[in-house]
Amino acid sequence: MTQMILEGMALPEASFDKYACWEDVLSVKVEMITGRMVTEVRGKVWKAKWAYDYLDNETTRSILSVLRSGSPIQAAVLPDNSDRMISGRFLAESVTPPTFLISDGGEPVWHGLAFTLREVNPHD
């Protein structure tokens, strides 16, 4: 089952609690001059996290290239409240870099790549 597509590249299916996609409230806490605190709600954004244990070199480099670009990422994600993917523009909120696991026939195998994406603009 496809859970996430980054810039047209379908990522391998993450299993065993390594994928989640949820709707989060985008808000800001503001302290007023009087000292009272208020929360300004600006809308809802989708957040998605993905992690994978063992990836080949080509897949790892392709994913990292997208995540490290610093630009908004066109992505489709599978939310926890639907059977249909939703698409939008996302930013990489956090990236856990992979570590070198082993060399397989002269090609690196990477371990532990993980990241969280956040939708750029709130939706209704």
Short mmCIF file of C-alpha atoms in Angstrom, two decimals, residues 8-119:
data_model
loop_
_atom_site.label_atom_id
_atom_site.label_comp_id
_atom_site.label_asym_id
_atom_site.label_seq_id
_atom_site.Cartn_x
_atom_site.Cartn_y
_atom_site.Cartn_z
CA GLY A 8 6.45 11.82 -7.74
CA MET A 9 8.53 9.13 -5.99
CA ALA A 10 6.51 6.50 -4.11
CA LEU A 11 8.31 5.60 -0.88
CA PRO A 12 8.58 2.01 0.33
CA GLU A 13 5.75 0.94 2.63
CA ALA A 14 6.71 1.60 6.23
CA SER A 15 5.42 -0.98 8.68
CA PHE A 16 5.40 -1.69 12.41
CA ASP A 17 4.49 1.81 13.67
CA LYS A 18 6.88 3.63 11.33
CA TYR A 19 4.24 5.70 9.49
CA ALA A 20 1.62 8.14 10.76
CA CYS A 21 -0.35 10.99 9.23
CA TRP A 22 -2.66 13.20 11.27
CA GLU A 23 -4.33 16.58 11.27
CA ASP A 24 -2.87 19.09 13.73
CA VAL A 25 -4.11 22.48 14.87
CA LEU A 26 -1.84 25.34 13.80
CA SER A 27 -1.91 27.86 16.63
CA VAL A 28 0.16 30.47 18.42
CA LYS A 29 0.09 31.32 22.11
CA VAL A 30 0.21 35.06 22.71
CA GLU A 31 0.77 36.89 25.98
CA MET A 32 -1.30 40.05 26.11
CA ILE A 33 -0.06 43.27 27.76
CA THR A 34 -2.46 42.58 30.64
CA GLY A 35 -0.60 39.31 31.26
CA ARG A 36 -3.36 37.01 30.10
CA MET A 37 -2.54 34.24 27.63
CA VAL A 38 -4.61 33.58 24.54
CA THR A 39 -4.34 30.99 21.79
CA GLU A 40 -4.81 32.15 18.23
CA VAL A 41 -5.93 29.27 16.02
CA ARG A 42 -4.85 29.72 12.41
CA GLY A 43 -6.24 26.52 10.93
CA LYS A 44 -5.36 22.87 10.55
CA VAL A 45 -2.35 21.32 8.84
CA TRP A 46 -1.49 17.75 7.92
CA LYS A 47 1.59 16.22 9.50
CA ALA A 48 3.14 12.96 8.41
CA LYS A 49 6.05 10.95 9.76
CA TRP A 50 7.83 8.14 7.98
CA ALA A 51 10.74 5.92 9.00
CA TYR A 52 12.44 2.95 7.38
CA ASP A 53 15.02 0.49 8.65
CA TYR A 54 17.07 -0.60 5.60
CA LEU A 55 17.29 1.34 2.33
CA ASP A 56 19.45 0.91 -0.73
CA ASN A 57 21.81 3.72 -1.69
CA GLU A 58 19.81 5.05 -4.65
CA THR A 59 16.54 5.31 -2.71
CA THR A 60 18.25 6.92 0.29
CA ARG A 61 19.98 9.56 -1.84
CA SER A 62 16.80 10.35 -3.75
CA ILE A 63 14.80 10.87 -0.56
CA LEU A 64 17.53 12.94 1.10
CA SER A 65 17.85 15.13 -1.98
CA VAL A 66 14.17 16.07 -1.72
CA LEU A 67 14.21 16.54 2.07
CA ARG A 68 17.39 18.64 2.13
CA SER A 69 16.38 20.96 -0.70
CA GLY A 70 14.89 23.47 1.73
CA SER A 71 12.02 24.05 -0.67
CA PRO A 72 8.38 23.08 -0.24
CA ILE A 73 7.84 19.45 -1.25
CA GLN A 74 4.93 18.32 -3.38
CA ALA A 75 3.69 15.23 -1.58
CA ALA A 76 0.75 12.88 -1.26
CA VAL A 77 0.13 11.25 2.11
CA LEU A 78 -2.31 8.67 3.44
CA PRO A 79 -4.13 10.24 6.43
CA ASP A 80 -5.36 8.25 9.41
CA ASN A 81 -8.99 9.21 8.75
CA SER A 82 -9.36 8.16 5.10
CA ASP A 83 -8.57 5.45 2.56
CA ARG A 84 -7.63 8.09 -0.03
CA MET A 85 -4.36 9.99 -0.20
CA ILE A 86 -4.37 13.76 0.07
CA SER A 87 -1.83 15.92 -1.70
CA GLY A 88 -0.32 19.28 -0.95
CA ARG A 89 2.87 21.20 -0.33
CA PHE A 90 4.87 20.20 2.73
CA LEU A 91 8.07 21.26 4.50
CA ALA A 92 10.49 18.90 6.21
CA GLU A 93 9.99 19.64 9.89
CA SER A 94 12.64 17.18 11.06
CA VAL A 95 15.02 14.68 9.47
CA THR A 96 16.86 11.87 11.24
CA PRO A 97 19.81 11.11 8.98
CA PRO A 98 20.50 7.50 8.06
CA THR A 99 23.58 5.66 9.23
CA PHE A 100 25.79 3.39 7.16
CA LEU A 101 24.82 -0.19 7.92
CA ILE A 102 26.82 -2.41 5.58
CA SER A 103 28.29 -2.66 2.12
CA ASP A 104 26.37 -5.04 -0.14
CA GLY A 105 28.45 -5.87 -3.22
CA GLY A 106 30.18 -2.50 -3.00
CA GLU A 107 26.92 -0.55 -2.58
CA PRO A 108 26.06 1.07 0.75
CA VAL A 109 22.96 -0.02 2.65
CA TRP A 110 21.56 2.70 4.91
CA HIS A 111 19.70 2.33 8.20
CA GLY A 112 17.28 4.45 10.17
CA LEU A 113 16.19 7.28 7.87
CA ALA A 114 13.19 9.08 9.39
CA PHE A 115 11.45 12.41 8.85
CA THR A 116 8.37 14.45 9.66
CA LEU A 117 6.58 16.67 7.15
CA ARG A 118 4.19 19.55 7.87
CA GLU A 119 1.76 21.04 5.40
#
